[in-house]
Tab-separated table of C-alpha atoms and ligand atoms in Angstrom:
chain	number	residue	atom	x	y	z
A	103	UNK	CA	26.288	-22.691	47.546
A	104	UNK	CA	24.928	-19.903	45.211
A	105	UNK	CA	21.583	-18.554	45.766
A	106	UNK	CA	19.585	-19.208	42.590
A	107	UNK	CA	17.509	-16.449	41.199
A	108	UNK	CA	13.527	-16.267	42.502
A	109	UNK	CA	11.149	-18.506	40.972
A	110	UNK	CA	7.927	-16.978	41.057
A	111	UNK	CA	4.257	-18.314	39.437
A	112	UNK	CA	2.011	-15.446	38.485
A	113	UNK	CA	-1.925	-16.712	37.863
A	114	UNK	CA	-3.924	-14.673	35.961
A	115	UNK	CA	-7.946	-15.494	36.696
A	116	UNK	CA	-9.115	-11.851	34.580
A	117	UNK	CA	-9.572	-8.359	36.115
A	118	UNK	CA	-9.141	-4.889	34.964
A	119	UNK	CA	-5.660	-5.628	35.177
A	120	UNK	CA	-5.007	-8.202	32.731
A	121	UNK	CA	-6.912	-6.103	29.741
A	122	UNK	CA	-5.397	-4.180	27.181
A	123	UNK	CA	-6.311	-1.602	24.732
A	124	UNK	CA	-6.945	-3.203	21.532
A	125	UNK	CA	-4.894	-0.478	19.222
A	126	UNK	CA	-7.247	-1.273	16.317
A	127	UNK	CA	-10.344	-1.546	17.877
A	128	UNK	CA	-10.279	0.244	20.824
A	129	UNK	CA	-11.977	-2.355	22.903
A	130	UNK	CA	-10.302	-3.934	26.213
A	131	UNK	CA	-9.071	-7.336	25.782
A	132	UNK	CA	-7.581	-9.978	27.821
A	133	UNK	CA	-3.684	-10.168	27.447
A	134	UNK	CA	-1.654	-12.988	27.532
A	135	UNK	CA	1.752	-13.092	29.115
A	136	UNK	CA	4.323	-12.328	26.073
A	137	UNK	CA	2.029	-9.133	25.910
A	138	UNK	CA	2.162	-8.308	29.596
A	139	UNK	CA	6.039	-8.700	29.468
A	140	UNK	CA	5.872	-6.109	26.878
A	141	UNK	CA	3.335	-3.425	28.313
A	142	UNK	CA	5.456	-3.884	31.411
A	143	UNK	CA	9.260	-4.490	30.550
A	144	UNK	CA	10.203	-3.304	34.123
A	145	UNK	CA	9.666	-7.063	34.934
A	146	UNK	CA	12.448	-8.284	32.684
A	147	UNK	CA	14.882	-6.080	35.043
A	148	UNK	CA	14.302	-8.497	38.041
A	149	UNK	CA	16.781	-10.669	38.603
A	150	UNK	CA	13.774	-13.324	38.989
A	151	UNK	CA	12.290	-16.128	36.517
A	152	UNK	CA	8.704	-15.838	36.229
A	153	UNK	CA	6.374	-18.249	35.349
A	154	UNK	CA	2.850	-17.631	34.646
A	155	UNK	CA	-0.798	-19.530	34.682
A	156	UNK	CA	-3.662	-18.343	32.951
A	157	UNK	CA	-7.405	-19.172	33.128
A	158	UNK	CA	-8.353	-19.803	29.919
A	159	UNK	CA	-10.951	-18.005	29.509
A	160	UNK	CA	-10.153	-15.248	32.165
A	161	UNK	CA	-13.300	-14.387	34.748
A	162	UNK	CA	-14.594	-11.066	35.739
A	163	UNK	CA	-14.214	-11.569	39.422
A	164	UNK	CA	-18.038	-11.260	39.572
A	165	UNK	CA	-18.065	-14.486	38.331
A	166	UNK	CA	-15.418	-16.031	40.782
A	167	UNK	CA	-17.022	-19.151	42.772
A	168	UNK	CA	-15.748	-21.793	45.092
A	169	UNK	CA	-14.752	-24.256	42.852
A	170	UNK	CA	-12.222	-21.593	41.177
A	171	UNK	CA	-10.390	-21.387	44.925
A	172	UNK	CA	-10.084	-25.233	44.696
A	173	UNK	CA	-8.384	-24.482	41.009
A	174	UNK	CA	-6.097	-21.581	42.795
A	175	UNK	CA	-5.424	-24.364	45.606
A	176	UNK	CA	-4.634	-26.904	43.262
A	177	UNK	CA	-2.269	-24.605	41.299
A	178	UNK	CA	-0.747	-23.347	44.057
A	179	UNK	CA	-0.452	-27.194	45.759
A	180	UNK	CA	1.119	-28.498	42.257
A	181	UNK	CA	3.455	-26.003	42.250
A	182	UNK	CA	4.283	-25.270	46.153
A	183	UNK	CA	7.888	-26.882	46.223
A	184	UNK	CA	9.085	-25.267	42.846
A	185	UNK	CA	8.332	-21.848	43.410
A	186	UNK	CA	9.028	-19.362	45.865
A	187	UNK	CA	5.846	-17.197	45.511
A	188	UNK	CA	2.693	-17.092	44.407
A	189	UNK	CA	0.853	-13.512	42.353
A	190	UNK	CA	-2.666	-13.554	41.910
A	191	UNK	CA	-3.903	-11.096	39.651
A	192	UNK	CA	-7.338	-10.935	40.378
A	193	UNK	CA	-10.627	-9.062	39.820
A	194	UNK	CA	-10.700	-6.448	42.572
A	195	UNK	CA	-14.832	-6.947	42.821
A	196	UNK	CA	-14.194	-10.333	44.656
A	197	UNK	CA	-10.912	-10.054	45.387
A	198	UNK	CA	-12.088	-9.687	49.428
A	199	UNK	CA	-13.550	-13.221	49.339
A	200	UNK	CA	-10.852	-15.102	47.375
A	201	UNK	CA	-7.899	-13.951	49.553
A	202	UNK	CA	-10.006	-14.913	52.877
A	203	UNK	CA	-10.789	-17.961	51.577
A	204	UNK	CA	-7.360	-19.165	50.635
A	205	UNK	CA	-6.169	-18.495	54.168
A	206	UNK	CA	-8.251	-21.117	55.015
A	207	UNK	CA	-7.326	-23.262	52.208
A	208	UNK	CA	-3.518	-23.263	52.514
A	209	UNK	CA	-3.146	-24.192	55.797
A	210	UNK	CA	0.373	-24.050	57.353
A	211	UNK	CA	1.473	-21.646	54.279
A	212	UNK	CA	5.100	-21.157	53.890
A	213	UNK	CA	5.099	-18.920	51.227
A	214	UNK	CA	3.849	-15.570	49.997
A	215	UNK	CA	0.934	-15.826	48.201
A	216	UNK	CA	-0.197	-12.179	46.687
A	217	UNK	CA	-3.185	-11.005	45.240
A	218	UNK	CA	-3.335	-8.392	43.637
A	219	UNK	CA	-5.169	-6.272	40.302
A	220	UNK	CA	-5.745	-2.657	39.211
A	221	UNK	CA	-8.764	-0.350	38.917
A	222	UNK	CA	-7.429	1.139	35.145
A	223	UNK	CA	-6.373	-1.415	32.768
A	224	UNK	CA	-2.319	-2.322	32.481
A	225	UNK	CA	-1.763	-1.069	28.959
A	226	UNK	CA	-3.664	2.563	29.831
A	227	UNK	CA	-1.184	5.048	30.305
A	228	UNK	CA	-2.020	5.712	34.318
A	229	UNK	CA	-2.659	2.388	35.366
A	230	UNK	CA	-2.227	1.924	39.011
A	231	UNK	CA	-1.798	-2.077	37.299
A	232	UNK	CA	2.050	-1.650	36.660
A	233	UNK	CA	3.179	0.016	40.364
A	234	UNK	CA	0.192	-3.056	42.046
A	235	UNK	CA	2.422	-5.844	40.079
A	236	UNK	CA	5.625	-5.438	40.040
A	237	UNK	CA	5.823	-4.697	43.832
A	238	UNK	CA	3.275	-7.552	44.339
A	239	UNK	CA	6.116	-9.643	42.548
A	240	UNK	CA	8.856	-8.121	44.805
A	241	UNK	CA	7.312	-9.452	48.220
A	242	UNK	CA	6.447	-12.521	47.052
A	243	UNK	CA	10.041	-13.124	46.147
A	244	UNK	CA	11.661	-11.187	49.047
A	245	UNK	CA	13.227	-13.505	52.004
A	246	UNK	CA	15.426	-12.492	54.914
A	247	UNK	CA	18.357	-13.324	55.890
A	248	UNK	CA	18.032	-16.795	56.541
A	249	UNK	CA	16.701	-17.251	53.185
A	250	UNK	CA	13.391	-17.378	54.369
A	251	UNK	CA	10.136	-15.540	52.801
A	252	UNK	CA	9.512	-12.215	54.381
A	253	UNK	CA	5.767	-12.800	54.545
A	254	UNK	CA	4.368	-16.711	54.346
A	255	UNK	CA	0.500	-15.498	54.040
A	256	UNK	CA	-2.128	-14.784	51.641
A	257	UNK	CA	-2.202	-11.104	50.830
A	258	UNK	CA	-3.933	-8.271	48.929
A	259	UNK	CA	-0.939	-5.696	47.913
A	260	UNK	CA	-2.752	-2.706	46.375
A	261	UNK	CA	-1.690	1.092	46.492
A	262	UNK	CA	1.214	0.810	48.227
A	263	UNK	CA	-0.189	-1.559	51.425
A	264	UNK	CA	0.513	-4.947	51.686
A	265	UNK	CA	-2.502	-6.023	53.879
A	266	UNK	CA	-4.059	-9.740	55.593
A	267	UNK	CA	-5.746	-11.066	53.009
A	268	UNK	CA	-8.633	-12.021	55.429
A	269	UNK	CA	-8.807	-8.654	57.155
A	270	UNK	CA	-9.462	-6.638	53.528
A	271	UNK	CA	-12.557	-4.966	52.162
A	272	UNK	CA	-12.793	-3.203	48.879
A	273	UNK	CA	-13.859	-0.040	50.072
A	274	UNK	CA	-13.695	1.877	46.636
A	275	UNK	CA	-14.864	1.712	43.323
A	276	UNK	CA	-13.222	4.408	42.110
A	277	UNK	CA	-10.084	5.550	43.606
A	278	UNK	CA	-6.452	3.723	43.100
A	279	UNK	CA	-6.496	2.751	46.874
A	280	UNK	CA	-9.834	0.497	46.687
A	281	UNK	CA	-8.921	-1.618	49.585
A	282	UNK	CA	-9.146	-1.050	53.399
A	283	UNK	CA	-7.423	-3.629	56.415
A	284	UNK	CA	-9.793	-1.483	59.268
A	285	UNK	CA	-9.215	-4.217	61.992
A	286	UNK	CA	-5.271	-4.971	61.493
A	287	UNK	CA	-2.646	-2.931	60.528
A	288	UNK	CA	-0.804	-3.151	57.119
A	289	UNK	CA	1.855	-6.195	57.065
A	290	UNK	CA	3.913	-3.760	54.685
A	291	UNK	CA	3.957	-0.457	53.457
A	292	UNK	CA	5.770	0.272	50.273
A	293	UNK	CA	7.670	3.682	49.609
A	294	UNK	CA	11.281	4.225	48.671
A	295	UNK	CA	11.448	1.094	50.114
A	296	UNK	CA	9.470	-2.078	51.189
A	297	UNK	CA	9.179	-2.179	54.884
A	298	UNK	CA	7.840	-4.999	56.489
A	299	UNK	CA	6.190	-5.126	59.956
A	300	UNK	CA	7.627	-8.790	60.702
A	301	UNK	CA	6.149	-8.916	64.366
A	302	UNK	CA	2.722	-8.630	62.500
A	303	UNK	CA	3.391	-11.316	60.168
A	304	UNK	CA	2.327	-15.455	60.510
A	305	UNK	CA	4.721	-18.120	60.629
A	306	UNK	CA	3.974	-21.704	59.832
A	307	UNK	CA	5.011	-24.534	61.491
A	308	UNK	CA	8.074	-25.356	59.826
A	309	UNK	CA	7.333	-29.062	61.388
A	310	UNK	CA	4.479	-29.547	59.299
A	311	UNK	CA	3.466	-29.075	55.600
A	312	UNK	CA	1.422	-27.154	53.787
A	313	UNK	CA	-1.764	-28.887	53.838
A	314	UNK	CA	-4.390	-27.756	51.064
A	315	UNK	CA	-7.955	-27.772	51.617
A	316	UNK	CA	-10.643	-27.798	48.724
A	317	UNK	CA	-14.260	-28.229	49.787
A	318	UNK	CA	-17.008	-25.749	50.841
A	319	UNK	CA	-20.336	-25.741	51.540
A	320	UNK	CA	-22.163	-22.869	50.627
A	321	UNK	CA	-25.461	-22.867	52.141
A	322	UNK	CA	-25.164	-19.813	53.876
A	323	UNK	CA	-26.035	-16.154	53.676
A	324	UNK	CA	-25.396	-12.891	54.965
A	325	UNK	CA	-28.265	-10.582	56.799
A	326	UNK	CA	-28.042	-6.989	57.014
A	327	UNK	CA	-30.551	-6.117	59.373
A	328	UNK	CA	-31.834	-2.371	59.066
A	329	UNK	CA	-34.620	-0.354	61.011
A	330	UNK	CA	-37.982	-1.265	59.613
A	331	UNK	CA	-36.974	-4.969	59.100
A	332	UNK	CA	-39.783	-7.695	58.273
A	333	UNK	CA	-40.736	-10.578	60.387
A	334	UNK	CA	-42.303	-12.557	57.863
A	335	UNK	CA	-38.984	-11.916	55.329
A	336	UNK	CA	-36.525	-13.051	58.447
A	337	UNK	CA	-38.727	-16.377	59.540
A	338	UNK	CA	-38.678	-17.057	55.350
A	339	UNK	CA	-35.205	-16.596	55.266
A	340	UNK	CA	-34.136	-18.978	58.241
A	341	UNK	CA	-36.824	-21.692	56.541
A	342	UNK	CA	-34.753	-21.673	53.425
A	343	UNK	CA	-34.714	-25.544	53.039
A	344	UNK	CA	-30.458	-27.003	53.468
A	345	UNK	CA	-30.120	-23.209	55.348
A	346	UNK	CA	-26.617	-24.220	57.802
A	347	UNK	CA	-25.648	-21.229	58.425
A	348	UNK	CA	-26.208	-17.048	58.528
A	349	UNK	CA	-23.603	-13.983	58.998
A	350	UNK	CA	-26.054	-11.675	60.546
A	351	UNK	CA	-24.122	-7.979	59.985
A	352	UNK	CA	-25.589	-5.992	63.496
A	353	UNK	CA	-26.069	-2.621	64.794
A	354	UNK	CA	-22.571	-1.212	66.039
A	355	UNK	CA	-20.940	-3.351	69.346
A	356	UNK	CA	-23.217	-6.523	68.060
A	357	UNK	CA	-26.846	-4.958	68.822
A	358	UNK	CA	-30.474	-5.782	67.635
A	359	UNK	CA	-33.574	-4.976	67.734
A	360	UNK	CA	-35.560	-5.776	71.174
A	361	UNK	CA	-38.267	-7.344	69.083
A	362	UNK	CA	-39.716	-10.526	70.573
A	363	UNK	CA	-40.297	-11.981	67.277
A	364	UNK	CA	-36.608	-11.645	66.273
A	365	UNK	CA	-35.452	-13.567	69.245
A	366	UNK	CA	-37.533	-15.980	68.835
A	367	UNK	CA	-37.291	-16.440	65.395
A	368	UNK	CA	-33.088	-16.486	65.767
A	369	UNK	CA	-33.093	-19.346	69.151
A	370	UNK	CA	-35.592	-21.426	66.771
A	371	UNK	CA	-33.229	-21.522	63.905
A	372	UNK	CA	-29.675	-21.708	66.404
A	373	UNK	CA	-31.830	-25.001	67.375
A	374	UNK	CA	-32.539	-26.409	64.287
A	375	UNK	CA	-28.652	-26.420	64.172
A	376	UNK	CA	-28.381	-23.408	62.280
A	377	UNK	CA	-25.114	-21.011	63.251
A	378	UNK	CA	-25.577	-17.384	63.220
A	379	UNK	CA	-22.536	-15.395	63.455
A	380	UNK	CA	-22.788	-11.583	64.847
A	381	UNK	CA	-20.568	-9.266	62.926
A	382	UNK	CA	-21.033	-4.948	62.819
A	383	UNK	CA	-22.518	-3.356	60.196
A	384	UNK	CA	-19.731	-0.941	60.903
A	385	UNK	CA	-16.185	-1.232	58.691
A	386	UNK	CA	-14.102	-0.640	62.119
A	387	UNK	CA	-14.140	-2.162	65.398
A	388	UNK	CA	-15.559	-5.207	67.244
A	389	UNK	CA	-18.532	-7.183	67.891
A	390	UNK	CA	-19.216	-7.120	71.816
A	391	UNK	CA	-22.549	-8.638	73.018
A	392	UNK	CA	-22.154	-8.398	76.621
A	393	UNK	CA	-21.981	-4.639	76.422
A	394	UNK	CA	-25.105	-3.622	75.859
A	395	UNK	CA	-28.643	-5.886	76.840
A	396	UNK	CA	-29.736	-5.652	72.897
A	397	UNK	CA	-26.966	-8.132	72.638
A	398	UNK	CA	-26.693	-9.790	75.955
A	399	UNK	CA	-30.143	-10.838	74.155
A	400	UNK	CA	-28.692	-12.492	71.243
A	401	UNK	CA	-25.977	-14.479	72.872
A	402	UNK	CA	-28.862	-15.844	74.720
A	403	UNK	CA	-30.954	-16.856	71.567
A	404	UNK	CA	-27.635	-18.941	70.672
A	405	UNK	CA	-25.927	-16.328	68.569
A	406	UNK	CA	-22.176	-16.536	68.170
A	407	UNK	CA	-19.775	-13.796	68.103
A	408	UNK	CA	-17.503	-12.760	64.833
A	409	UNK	CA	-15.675	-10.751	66.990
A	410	UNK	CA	-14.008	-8.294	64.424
A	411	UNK	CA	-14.072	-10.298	61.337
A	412	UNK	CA	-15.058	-9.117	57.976
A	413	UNK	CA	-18.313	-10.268	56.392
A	414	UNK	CA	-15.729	-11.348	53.665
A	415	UNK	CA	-14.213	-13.603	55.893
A	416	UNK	CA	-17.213	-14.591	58.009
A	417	UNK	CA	-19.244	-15.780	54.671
A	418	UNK	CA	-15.932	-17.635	53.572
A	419	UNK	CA	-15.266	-19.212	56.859
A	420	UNK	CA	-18.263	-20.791	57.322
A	421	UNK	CA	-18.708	-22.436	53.742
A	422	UNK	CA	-15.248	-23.841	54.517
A	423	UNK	CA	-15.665	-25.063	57.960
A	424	UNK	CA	-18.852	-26.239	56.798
A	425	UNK	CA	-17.319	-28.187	53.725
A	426	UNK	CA	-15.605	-29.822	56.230
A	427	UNK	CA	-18.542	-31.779	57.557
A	428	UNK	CA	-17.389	-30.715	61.033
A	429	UNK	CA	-19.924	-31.021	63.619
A	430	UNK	CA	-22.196	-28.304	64.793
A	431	UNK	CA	-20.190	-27.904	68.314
A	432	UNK	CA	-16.998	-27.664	66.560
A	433	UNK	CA	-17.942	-25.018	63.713
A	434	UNK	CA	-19.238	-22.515	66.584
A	435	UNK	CA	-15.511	-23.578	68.393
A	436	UNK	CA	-13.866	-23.111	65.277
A	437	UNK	CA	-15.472	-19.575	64.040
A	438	UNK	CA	-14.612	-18.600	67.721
A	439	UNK	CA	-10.480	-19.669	67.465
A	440	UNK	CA	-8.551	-17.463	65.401
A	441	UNK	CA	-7.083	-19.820	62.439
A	442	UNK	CA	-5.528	-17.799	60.044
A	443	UNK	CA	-5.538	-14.120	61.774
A	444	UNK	CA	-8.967	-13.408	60.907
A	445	UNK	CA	-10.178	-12.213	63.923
A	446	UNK	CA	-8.589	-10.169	67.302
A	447	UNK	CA	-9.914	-12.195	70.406
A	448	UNK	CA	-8.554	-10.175	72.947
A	449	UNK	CA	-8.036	-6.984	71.556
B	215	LIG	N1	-15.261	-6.220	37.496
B	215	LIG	C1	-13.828	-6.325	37.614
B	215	LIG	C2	-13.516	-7.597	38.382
B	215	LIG	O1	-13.649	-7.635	39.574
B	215	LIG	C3	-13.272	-5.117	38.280
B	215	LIG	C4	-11.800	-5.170	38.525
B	215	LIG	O2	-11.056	-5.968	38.026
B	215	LIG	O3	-11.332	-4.308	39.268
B	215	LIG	O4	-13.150	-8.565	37.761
């Protein structure tokens, strides 16, 4: 039997990417996809038939909120058996937080779904846009030999790295290469050619489906702490009526302050059933509390460890987990297994 060409679905949500010099005007509008096919005719070389999704109207990835990951999940779920990949072009603002928490959402993924955007508009004359999409395009349609896809996960391709979705941080706001995978290595690097690092890369269980998830919960926040940090602000914070959960972003290897209050204030709220998850402050590197007694300290006051997780991923993790309705015991088991390659346990 012939192979047939590629089928791949390309969502637009908005971004820099998608906008295009209005040659009257001058202002930056939204495209749609007859004009992206001709700012770009590159794509019509590809021996692949693409279909494309737009959200009508487009969102500033500012703007991007659970419920549009249970549209992208729904999309992607209608869609799953007809296509062979998935491109999201995506603001790069949020970008972080979408791609983490689709990981969690597509459980059991089989197929490549890419994220991607720009940091100049497509239809400017040095976009990074056109380079970002059409190799975005080219993984998510690339297989091996066996005919199957070269990378089943949710990804961020930008500037020439094809990274874990749930490992990224945008790291720039300027500079074509605005995203950073500190804690795991690139699943791809694209030069002359694409080459993939397949002992990196997930597999699902080809046993089982893909199984899409939709809810969240998002009563949660993140808590930088910083020298100089308030008691009465912290003890407000952890009072915050429906509070279920806090990322609290530490000192380098996990650390704290040795301030009585603090403890106290942190084992009163881990009683009150409220999970707080350690994670650095630092971009690189690993939560560790038994190192040092600043955070022997906070495992005792009922503090779990992020291990080397993005606050991206932490935030995401727990408003899904917590969607869930899972039980108190099994989120702190859960944000301590590694479910999507979020986290190195045992580095
Ligand atoms: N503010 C834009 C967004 O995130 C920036 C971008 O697309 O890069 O939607």
């Amino acid at each position: 039997m012939l192979a047939r060409n590629p089928l791949i679905l390309l969502i637009y949500t908005g971004g820099t990417i998608g906008m295009i010099e209005n040659p009257i005007t001058g202002a930056l509008e939204n495209f749609n996809f007859d004009q992206l096919m001709e700012h770009i005719p590159e794509l019509k070389k590809f021996n692949y038939r693409i279909s494309s999704y737009q959200f009508d109207p487009p969102i500033d990835s500012s703007d991007m909120e659970p419920a549009f990951w249970a549209k992208l999940v729904r999309i992607i779920n209608y869609n799953y058996e007809h296509f062979d990949g998935f491109v999201i072009l995506h603001g790069t603002d949020t970008m972080s937080y979408t791609a983490s928490a689709l990981s969690f959402m597509l459980e059991n993924l089989g197929k490549p779904v890419i994220l991607t955007g720009s940091q100049l508009p497509i239809g400017m004359l040095r976009t990074d846009g056109k380079e970002n999409l059409i190799t975005a395009i080219e993984i998510a349609a690339a297989k091996n030999a066996e005919g199957i896809p070269m990378v089943p996960e949710v990804c961020i391709f930008f500037e020439n790295h094809l990274m874990r979705g749930n490992r990224t941080t945008k790291i720039n706001a300027e500079n074509f290469n605005a995203f950073r995978s500190f804690n795991f290595p690139p699943l791809a690097e694209a030069g002359i050619h694409i080459k993939y690092e397949p002992h990196l890369i997930r597999r699902p269980d080809p046993d089982k489906p893909m199984k899409p998830h939709y809810l969240f919960d998002h009563n949660v926040v993140i808590l930088t702490l910083f020298p100089g940090i308030r008691e009465e602000i912290i003890h407000s914070l952890l009072q915050v009526p429906g509070l279920k959960a806090v990322v609290l972003k530490t000192y380098g290897s996990g650390n704290a302050p040795r301030k009585e209050w603090l403890l106290r204030e942190l084992k009163e709220a881990t009683e009150r059933g409220i999970i707080i998850v350690n994670i650095t402050q630092c971009s690189s590197g690993a939560v560790e509390m038994e190192r040092y007694e600043t955070g022997i300290q906070l495992l005792q006051a009922g503090v779990i460890s992020g291990y080397d997780s993005t606050p991206e991923c932490a935030v995401t993790k727990l408003m899904f987990l917590l969607g869930h309705g899972l039980s108190q015991a099994e989120i702190r088991r859960k944000m301590n297994s590694d479910l999507a390659g979020e986290i190195t346990k045992n580095p």
